[in-house]
Every structure is written in C-alpha cells, then in structure tokens.
PDB file of C-alpha atoms in Angstrom:
ATOM      1  CA  ALA N 254       1.594   7.118  -5.356  1.00 75.00           C
ATOM      2  CA  GLN N 255      -1.910   7.162  -3.576  1.00 81.00           C
ATOM      3  CA  SER N 256      -2.170   7.446   0.150  1.00 88.00           C
ATOM      4  CA  VAL N 257      -4.955   8.367   2.613  1.00 93.00           C
ATOM      5  CA  THR N 258      -4.649  10.250   5.982  1.00 94.00           C
ATOM      6  CA  GLN N 259      -7.667  10.166   8.402  1.00 95.00           C
ATOM      7  CA  LEU N 260      -6.680  12.989  10.895  1.00 94.00           C
ATOM      8  CA  ASP N 261      -8.902  11.858  13.758  1.00 95.00           C
ATOM      9  CA  SER N 262      -8.803   8.235  15.156  1.00 95.00           C
ATOM     10  CA  HIS N 263     -11.631   8.858  17.246  1.00 97.00           C
ATOM     11  CA  VAL N 264     -14.472  11.384  17.162  1.00 98.00           C
ATOM     12  CA  SER N 265     -17.183  11.847  19.819  1.00 98.00           C
ATOM     13  CA  VAL N 266     -20.312  13.931  19.334  1.00 97.00           C
ATOM     14  CA  SER N 267     -23.496  14.226  21.109  1.00 97.00           C
ATOM     15  CA  GLU N 268     -26.861  12.874  19.194  1.00 97.00           C
ATOM     16  CA  GLY N 269     -28.441  15.474  17.132  1.00 97.00           C
ATOM     17  CA  THR N 270     -25.036  17.682  16.627  1.00 98.00           C
ATOM     18  CA  PRO N 271     -23.323  17.773  13.212  1.00 98.00           C
ATOM     19  CA  VAL N 272     -20.580  15.340  12.574  1.00 98.00           C
ATOM     20  CA  LEU N 273     -17.516  15.979  10.606  1.00 98.00           C
ATOM     21  CA  LEU N 274     -14.816  13.226   9.857  1.00 98.00           C
ATOM     22  CA  ARG N 275     -11.519  14.502   8.129  1.00 98.00           C
ATOM     23  CA  CYS N 276      -9.692  12.738   5.380  1.00 97.00           C
ATOM     24  CA  ASN N 277      -6.782  14.030   3.441  1.00 96.00           C
ATOM     25  CA  TYR N 278      -5.709  12.279   0.365  1.00 94.00           C
ATOM     26  CA  SER N 279      -2.425  12.165  -1.831  1.00 91.00           C
ATOM     27  CA  SER N 280      -2.731  10.851  -5.621  1.00 85.00           C
ATOM     28  CA  SER N 281      -0.458  11.183  -8.418  1.00 79.00           C
ATOM     29  CA  TYR N 282      -3.625  11.680 -10.726  1.00 79.00           C
ATOM     30  CA  SER N 283      -7.279  12.591 -10.460  1.00 79.00           C
ATOM     31  CA  PRO N 284      -8.411  10.289  -7.678  1.00 84.00           C
ATOM     32  CA  SER N 285     -11.471   8.144  -6.846  1.00 89.00           C
ATOM     33  CA  LEU N 286     -12.343   8.817  -3.485  1.00 93.00           C
ATOM     34  CA  PHE N 287     -14.933   6.746  -1.029  1.00 94.00           C
ATOM     35  CA  TRP N 288     -16.185   6.677   2.418  1.00 97.00           C
ATOM     36  CA  TYR N 289     -17.254   3.316   3.851  1.00 96.00           C
ATOM     37  CA  VAL N 290     -18.927   2.444   7.157  1.00 96.00           C
ATOM     38  CA  GLN N 291     -18.080  -0.584   9.369  1.00 94.00           C
ATOM     39  CA  HIS N 292     -20.358  -1.588  12.201  1.00 92.00           C
ATOM     40  CA  PRO N 293     -18.852  -4.019  14.774  1.00 87.00           C
ATOM     41  CA  ASN N 294     -18.210  -7.385  13.344  1.00 83.00           C
ATOM     42  CA  LYS N 295     -19.518  -6.302  10.195  1.00 87.00           C
ATOM     43  CA  GLY N 296     -18.283  -5.769   6.673  1.00 88.00           C
ATOM     44  CA  LEU N 297     -17.916  -2.516   5.033  1.00 91.00           C
ATOM     45  CA  GLN N 298     -20.824  -0.440   3.662  1.00 93.00           C
ATOM     46  CA  LEU N 299     -20.481   2.034   0.898  1.00 93.00           C
ATOM     47  CA  LEU N 300     -21.667   5.470   2.204  1.00 96.00           C
ATOM     48  CA  LEU N 301     -20.811   7.568  -0.924  1.00 94.00           C
ATOM     49  CA  LYS N 302     -17.991   7.876  -3.767  1.00 92.00           C
ATOM     50  CA  TYR N 303     -16.508  10.668  -5.763  1.00 92.00           C
ATOM     51  CA  THR N 304     -15.347   9.893  -9.172  1.00 82.00           C
ATOM     52  CA  SER N 305     -14.657  13.291 -10.913  1.00 76.00           C
ATOM     53  CA  ALA N 306     -18.284  14.388 -11.161  1.00 75.00           C
ATOM     54  CA  ALA N 307     -19.739  16.847  -8.756  1.00 84.00           C
ATOM     55  CA  THR N 308     -17.372  17.881  -6.145  1.00 89.00           C
ATOM     56  CA  LEU N 309     -20.276  17.740  -3.128  1.00 94.00           C
ATOM     57  CA  VAL N 310     -21.271  13.829  -3.110  1.00 95.00           C
ATOM     58  CA  LYS N 311     -24.302  13.039  -1.082  1.00 95.00           C
ATOM     59  CA  GLY N 312     -24.532   9.504   0.293  1.00 95.00           C
ATOM     60  CA  ILE N 313     -26.780   7.506   2.236  1.00 94.00           C
ATOM     61  CA  ASN N 314     -28.120   7.994   5.521  1.00 94.00           C
ATOM     62  CA  GLY N 315     -27.867  11.726   5.459  1.00 96.00           C
ATOM     63  CA  PHE N 316     -23.880  11.721   5.008  1.00 97.00           C
ATOM     64  CA  GLU N 317     -22.298  14.029   2.329  1.00 97.00           C
ATOM     65  CA  ALA N 318     -18.823  14.742   1.500  1.00 97.00           C
ATOM     66  CA  GLU N 319     -16.879  17.396  -0.752  1.00 95.00           C
ATOM     67  CA  PHE N 320     -14.042  17.029  -2.906  1.00 94.00           C
ATOM     68  CA  LYS N 321     -11.549  19.789  -2.588  1.00 93.00           C
ATOM     69  CA  LYS N 322      -8.702  19.526  -4.821  1.00 90.00           C
ATOM     70  CA  SER N 323      -6.778  22.576  -3.425  1.00 92.00           C
ATOM     71  CA  GLU N 324      -6.791  21.316   0.079  1.00 93.00           C
ATOM     72  CA  THR N 325      -6.383  17.560  -1.212  1.00 94.00           C
ATOM     73  CA  SER N 326      -9.392  16.866   1.171  1.00 95.00           C
ATOM     74  CA  PHE N 327     -12.514  14.850   1.279  1.00 96.00           C
ATOM     75  CA  HIS N 328     -14.007  15.298   4.574  1.00 98.00           C
ATOM     76  CA  LEU N 329     -17.191  13.387   5.594  1.00 98.00           C
ATOM     77  CA  THR N 330     -20.134  15.388   7.134  1.00 98.00           C
ATOM     78  CA  LYS N 331     -23.638  15.081   8.639  1.00 98.00           C
ATOM     79  CA  PRO N 332     -25.977  17.679   9.966  1.00 97.00           C
ATOM     80  CA  SER N 333     -27.319  15.623  12.782  1.00 97.00           C
ATOM     81  CA  ALA N 334     -25.778  12.457  14.372  1.00 97.00           C
ATOM     82  CA  HIS N 335     -27.770   9.694  15.173  1.00 97.00           C
ATOM     83  CA  MET N 336     -27.208   6.943  17.733  1.00 96.00           C
ATOM     84  CA  SER N 337     -27.177   4.365  14.778  1.00 95.00           C
ATOM     85  CA  ASP N 338     -24.077   6.257  13.340  1.00 97.00           C
ATOM     86  CA  ALA N 339     -21.791   5.145  15.842  1.00 97.00           C
ATOM     87  CA  ALA N 340     -19.333   2.952  13.992  1.00 96.00           C
ATOM     88  CA  GLU N 341     -15.899   3.045  12.162  1.00 95.00           C
ATOM     89  CA  TYR N 342     -15.469   5.040   9.132  1.00 97.00           C
ATOM     90  CA  PHE N 343     -12.803   4.523   6.426  1.00 96.00           C
ATOM     91  CA  CYS N 344     -11.753   6.935   4.103  1.00 96.00           C
ATOM     92  CA  VAL N 345     -10.363   5.156   0.798  1.00 94.00           C
ATOM     93  CA  VAL N 346      -8.708   6.298  -2.518  1.00 91.00           C
ATOM     94  CA  GLY N 347      -8.649   4.183  -5.531  1.00 86.00           C
ATOM     95  CA  GLY N 348      -5.323   3.365  -7.072  1.00 76.00           C
ATOM     96  CA  VAL N 349      -3.920   1.910 -10.079  1.00 72.00           C
ATOM     97  CA  GLY N 350      -5.265  -1.740 -11.111  1.00 70.00           C
ATOM     98  CA  ASN N 351      -8.549  -1.236  -8.852  1.00 74.00           C
ATOM     99  CA  GLN N 352      -6.551  -1.023  -5.607  1.00 81.00           C
ATOM    100  CA  PHE N 353      -7.716   0.574  -2.876  1.00 88.00           C
ATOM    101  CA  TYR N 354      -5.735   2.596  -0.403  1.00 89.00           C
ATOM    102  CA  PHE N 355      -7.363   2.786   3.318  1.00 92.00           C
ATOM    103  CA  GLY N 356      -7.047   5.498   5.719  1.00 93.00           C
ATOM    104  CA  THR N 357      -6.589   4.060   9.541  1.00 92.00           C
ATOM    105  CA  GLY N 358     -10.105   4.451  10.355  1.00 94.00           C
ATOM    106  CA  THR N 359     -12.121   6.971  12.542  1.00 96.00           C
ATOM    107  CA  SER N 360     -14.064   5.666  15.372  1.00 96.00           C
ATOM    108  CA  LEU N 361     -17.238   7.611  15.801  1.00 97.00           C
ATOM    109  CA  THR N 362     -19.029   7.478  19.097  1.00 97.00           C
ATOM    110  CA  VAL N 363     -22.292   9.150  19.482  1.00 97.00           C
ATOM    111  CA  ILE N 364     -23.399  10.328  22.856  1.00 97.00           C
ATOM    112  CA  PRO N 365     -27.168  10.123  24.046  1.00 95.00           C
TER     113      PRO N 365
ATOM    114  CA  GLY I  78     -28.009  -4.073  -5.856  1.00 67.00           C
ATOM    115  CA  ALA I  79     -24.355  -4.667  -5.339  1.00 85.00           C
ATOM    116  CA  VAL I  80     -24.698  -7.261  -2.780  1.00 90.00           C
ATOM    117  CA  VAL I  81     -21.669  -9.573  -1.688  1.00 94.00           C
ATOM    118  CA  SER I  82     -22.174 -12.490   0.548  1.00 95.00           C
ATOM    119  CA  GLN I  83     -19.621 -14.492   2.656  1.00 96.00           C
ATOM    120  CA  HIS I  84     -19.853 -17.902   4.020  1.00 96.00           C
ATOM    121  CA  PRO I  85     -19.538 -19.022   6.730  1.00 95.00           C
ATOM    122  CA  SER I  86     -19.926 -15.771   8.984  1.00 94.00           C
ATOM    123  CA  TRP I  87     -17.853 -17.385  11.480  1.00 94.00           C
ATOM    124  CA  VAL I  88     -15.953 -20.496  11.922  1.00 96.00           C
ATOM    125  CA  ILE I  89     -13.939 -22.064  14.751  1.00 96.00           C
ATOM    126  CA  CYS I  90     -11.339 -24.916  13.691  1.00 95.00           C
ATOM    127  CA  LYS I  91      -8.632 -26.991  15.252  1.00 95.00           C
ATOM    128  CA  SER I  92      -4.969 -26.225  14.636  1.00 96.00           C
ATOM    129  CA  GLY I  93      -3.770 -27.826  11.396  1.00 96.00           C
ATOM    130  CA  THR I  94      -6.867 -28.262   9.473  1.00 96.00           C
ATOM    131  CA  SER I  95      -7.863 -26.214   6.434  1.00 96.00           C
ATOM    132  CA  VAL I  96     -10.804 -23.792   6.318  1.00 97.00           C
ATOM    133  CA  LYS I  97     -12.662 -22.593   3.189  1.00 97.00           C
ATOM    134  CA  ILE I  98     -14.430 -19.422   2.980  1.00 97.00           C
ATOM    135  CA  GLU I  99     -16.536 -18.234  -0.006  1.00 97.00           C
ATOM    136  CA  CYS I 100     -17.162 -14.874  -1.670  1.00 96.00           C
ATOM    137  CA  ARG I 101     -20.167 -14.473  -3.857  1.00 95.00           C
ATOM    138  CA  SER I 102     -21.548 -11.496  -5.631  1.00 93.00           C
ATOM    139  CA  LEU I 103     -25.218 -12.057  -5.625  1.00 93.00           C
ATOM    140  CA  ASP I 104     -26.452  -9.566  -8.336  1.00 90.00           C
ATOM    141  CA  PHE I 105     -23.569  -8.671 -10.547  1.00 90.00           C
ATOM    142  CA  GLN I 106     -20.463 -10.377 -12.199  1.00 90.00           C
ATOM    143  CA  ALA I 107     -17.380  -9.591 -10.419  1.00 89.00           C
ATOM    144  CA  THR I 108     -14.437  -9.323 -12.630  1.00 85.00           C
ATOM    145  CA  THR I 109     -12.151  -8.502  -9.797  1.00 91.00           C
ATOM    146  CA  MET I 110     -12.257  -9.777  -6.010  1.00 94.00           C
ATOM    147  CA  PHE I 111     -10.263  -8.791  -3.441  1.00 94.00           C
ATOM    148  CA  TRP I 112      -9.393 -10.535   0.012  1.00 96.00           C
ATOM    149  CA  TYR I 113      -8.629  -8.479   3.122  1.00 95.00           C
ATOM    150  CA  ARG I 114      -7.582  -9.518   6.553  1.00 95.00           C
ATOM    151  CA  GLN I 115      -8.601  -7.233   9.492  1.00 92.00           C
ATOM    152  CA  PHE I 116      -6.917  -7.178  12.852  1.00 88.00           C
ATOM    153  CA  PRO I 117      -8.887  -5.676  15.878  1.00 85.00           C
ATOM    154  CA  LYS I 118      -9.444  -2.044  15.623  1.00 82.00           C
ATOM    155  CA  GLN I 119      -7.224  -1.738  12.719  1.00 86.00           C
ATOM    156  CA  SER I 120      -7.732  -0.860   9.200  1.00 89.00           C
ATOM    157  CA  LEU I 121      -7.868  -3.745   6.435  1.00 90.00           C
ATOM    158  CA  MET I 122      -5.221  -5.264   4.971  1.00 92.00           C
ATOM    159  CA  LEU I 123      -5.186  -6.441   1.422  1.00 92.00           C
ATOM    160  CA  MET I 124      -4.079 -10.088   1.042  1.00 95.00           C
ATOM    161  CA  ALA I 125      -4.619 -10.701  -2.590  1.00 94.00           C
ATOM    162  CA  THR I 126      -6.328  -9.459  -5.665  1.00 92.00           C
ATOM    163  CA  SER I 127      -8.080 -12.301  -7.986  1.00 91.00           C
ATOM    164  CA  ASN I 128      -9.251 -11.970 -11.411  1.00 87.00           C
ATOM    165  CA  GLU I 129     -11.731 -14.623 -12.861  1.00 83.00           C
ATOM    166  CA  GLY I 130      -9.837 -17.413 -14.678  1.00 81.00           C
ATOM    167  CA  SER I 131      -6.443 -16.299 -13.484  1.00 83.00           C
ATOM    168  CA  LYS I 132      -4.088 -16.776 -10.678  1.00 86.00           C
ATOM    169  CA  ALA I 133      -4.391 -14.381  -7.784  1.00 91.00           C
ATOM    170  CA  THR I 134      -1.961 -11.618  -7.111  1.00 92.00           C
ATOM    171  CA  TYR I 135      -0.575 -11.806  -3.712  1.00 94.00           C
ATOM    172  CA  GLU I 136       0.703  -8.743  -1.706  1.00 92.00           C
ATOM    173  CA  GLN I 137       4.110  -8.895  -0.223  1.00 92.00           C
ATOM    174  CA  GLY I 138       4.592 -11.104   2.834  1.00 93.00           C
ATOM    175  CA  VAL I 139       1.201 -13.153   2.156  1.00 94.00           C
ATOM    176  CA  GLU I 140       1.944 -17.020   1.907  1.00 93.00           C
ATOM    177  CA  LYS I 141       0.303 -17.946  -1.423  1.00 91.00           C
ATOM    178  CA  ASP I 142       0.629 -21.692  -0.344  1.00 94.00           C
ATOM    179  CA  LYS I 143      -0.898 -20.890   2.658  1.00 95.00           C
ATOM    180  CA  PHE I 144      -3.887 -18.613   1.415  1.00 96.00           C
ATOM    181  CA  LEU I 145      -5.045 -20.375  -1.361  1.00 95.00           C
ATOM    182  CA  ILE I 146      -7.192 -18.319  -3.732  1.00 94.00           C
ATOM    183  CA  ASN I 147      -9.760 -19.631  -6.414  1.00 90.00           C
ATOM    184  CA  HIS I 148     -11.751 -17.359  -8.647  1.00 88.00           C
ATOM    185  CA  ALA I 149     -13.528 -19.865 -10.674  1.00 82.00           C
ATOM    186  CA  SER I 150     -16.466 -17.896 -11.743  1.00 89.00           C
ATOM    187  CA  LEU I 151     -17.558 -14.161 -12.241  1.00 90.00           C
ATOM    188  CA  THR I 152     -19.601 -14.679  -9.052  1.00 93.00           C
ATOM    189  CA  LEU I 153     -17.604 -16.708  -6.823  1.00 93.00           C
ATOM    190  CA  SER I 154     -14.062 -16.638  -4.926  1.00 94.00           C
ATOM    191  CA  THR I 155     -12.825 -18.881  -2.410  1.00 95.00           C
ATOM    192  CA  LEU I 156     -10.090 -18.234   0.237  1.00 96.00           C
ATOM    193  CA  THR I 157      -8.614 -21.582   1.733  1.00 97.00           C
ATOM    194  CA  VAL I 158      -6.406 -20.944   4.626  1.00 97.00           C
ATOM    195  CA  THR I 159      -4.388 -24.297   4.675  1.00 96.00           C
ATOM    196  CA  SER I 160      -2.883 -25.784   7.777  1.00 96.00           C
ATOM    197  CA  ALA I 161      -4.408 -23.352   9.991  1.00 96.00           C
ATOM    198  CA  HIS I 162      -2.648 -21.850  13.095  1.00 95.00           C
ATOM    199  CA  PRO I 163      -3.845 -19.728  15.865  1.00 95.00           C
ATOM    200  CA  GLU I 164      -2.051 -16.717  14.475  1.00 95.00           C
ATOM    201  CA  ASP I 165      -4.288 -17.022  11.513  1.00 95.00           C
ATOM    202  CA  SER I 166      -7.204 -16.233  13.630  1.00 95.00           C
ATOM    203  CA  SER I 167      -8.835 -13.066  12.075  1.00 95.00           C
ATOM    204  CA  PHE I 168     -11.546 -11.477  10.370  1.00 94.00           C
ATOM    205  CA  TYR I 169     -11.509 -11.944   6.665  1.00 96.00           C
ATOM    206  CA  ILE I 170     -13.387  -9.619   4.294  1.00 95.00           C
ATOM    207  CA  CYS I 171     -13.674 -10.028   0.622  1.00 95.00           C
ATOM    208  CA  SER I 172     -14.860  -7.499  -1.895  1.00 95.00           C
ATOM    209  CA  ALA I 173     -16.152  -7.551  -5.383  1.00 94.00           C
ATOM    210  CA  MET I 174     -15.738  -5.112  -8.254  1.00 89.00           C
ATOM    211  CA  GLY I 175     -18.014  -5.426 -11.353  1.00 77.00           C
ATOM    212  CA  GLY I 176     -17.614  -2.343 -13.454  1.00 71.00           C
ATOM    213  CA  LYS I 177     -15.096   0.494 -12.691  1.00 68.00           C
ATOM    214  CA  GLU I 178     -13.683   1.892  -9.548  1.00 77.00           C
ATOM    215  CA  THR I 179     -16.064   0.686  -6.751  1.00 88.00           C
ATOM    216  CA  GLN I 180     -15.547  -2.301  -4.389  1.00 91.00           C
ATOM    217  CA  TYR I 181     -18.602  -3.872  -2.650  1.00 92.00           C
ATOM    218  CA  PHE I 182     -17.664  -5.901   0.518  1.00 93.00           C
ATOM    219  CA  GLY I 183     -18.951  -8.866   2.151  1.00 94.00           C
ATOM    220  CA  PRO I 184     -20.077  -8.977   5.662  1.00 93.00           C
ATOM    221  CA  GLY I 185     -16.761 -10.743   6.773  1.00 94.00           C
ATOM    222  CA  THR I 186     -15.726 -14.201   8.062  1.00 95.00           C
ATOM    223  CA  ARG I 187     -14.492 -14.411  11.829  1.00 95.00           C
ATOM    224  CA  LEU I 188     -11.858 -17.307  11.888  1.00 96.00           C
ATOM    225  CA  LEU I 189     -10.841 -18.551  15.366  1.00 96.00           C
ATOM    226  CA  VAL I 190      -8.262 -21.358  15.358  1.00 96.00           C
ATOM    227  CA  LEU I 191      -7.775 -23.228  18.364  1.00 95.00           C
TER     228      LEU I 191
END
C-alpha cells in the first residue's frame, strides 16, 4: 500500500534562507513521487517528480528533491526562499491504477 | 505543455439546482481524468476516476447519482453536481493524465450553493 507523511504542517522561513519541506513515503514497490505547489484559490502546479531515474531531482523555481530509499524520504529543498514561494506544498506518491496518494500538505510562510 | 483548464472558475447557485463543471486538457490527450474535492486548509480528496468512453469509478462514500461524471472525449471531462445543497459548496479540482504517472491539475472551480 502507498502512503505519504508530510512531517510539518507549517514551515516559516526568512526570505533568502534555505527551505526544507519533509516528506516520508511508504510504498510496496518502486514509487513515483511528486511535489506540487498550490497558491491560494489555485490548482496544483507540478514542481518536480521522481520516476526511478536520478535520485536528485531538479524542478522549477529552484526547487529540488532527493529520493532516499534507505530513509524512505523525498524532502523538498530550495537554497534561498523568495516571497513568491509562500504557498501550500503537497508531497504525492503514485499508486496502482495511476491513483495519487496525497500528503496532508505543508504551508510555507516566507517572512520578509 | 500539459495545460488543464476548468470552467467556470467559480459559480454561485441556488439550492436544488444543478451545476456543470468542465475540465479540458488543452495540449494533450487525457486517457484518464480525476476529480477531487478540497475543503479549506485540507488536502485533496479523490472523488472519482474517469477513463474516456467508460463509466467513472467513484471512491467510497461519493454518491455517483449526485456527482455525475462524463468523459466524452480525450480532452474533456465534466462533473455535474445535481440538486446541489449548501454542503456541496467546496473547491473542485480536476486533473488529467496523458501518458504515464503524472497528473496535471486544473486551476479549480469554487462552488458556492446558497
């Protein structure tokens, strides 16, 4: 069975400092993993995805994530936060039949 | 590429009326589309999965007679909320999958039932 745990419901960082959003997954087979971002009253935008290629995945807007099988983690990072990064972030694992399993989301606040 | 649109972006309707929401994949053919519902400050809840030309598969607890889904073509799926009531007010998001593994999401439709 597939499941996702986002370890922090809320993260606050100062503008210009690094961002770390944590995600652990459970999967009975080699997973597909995704990070999506959602700005208020908007749909979800794909940031990046891991599909069993390189373990370090680079996405849009300077975000990247590293797949660590031994730790069952897929944490999202960015070296320097920007005000426009403030949003809700969802870690997602792909399951059987193309179904997605969502984490509960992490709200990122960027302090000027 | 991989753009998904939804229409309308938001709608207000009277209790008892029906509302149709369209989801279109603009630059790719979507073999599978998904409909989600999102409550404030919560994650997405999958309502149903639809494949082009076949009946939608509904998640447990979702009334298929209330939430009618039609996936008539490879670029269009519709969700009709029949006899809407205030408790149906929510943010509805669709997604479309063309090839393998990745879902591309629409911008969402805010429904308010008075």
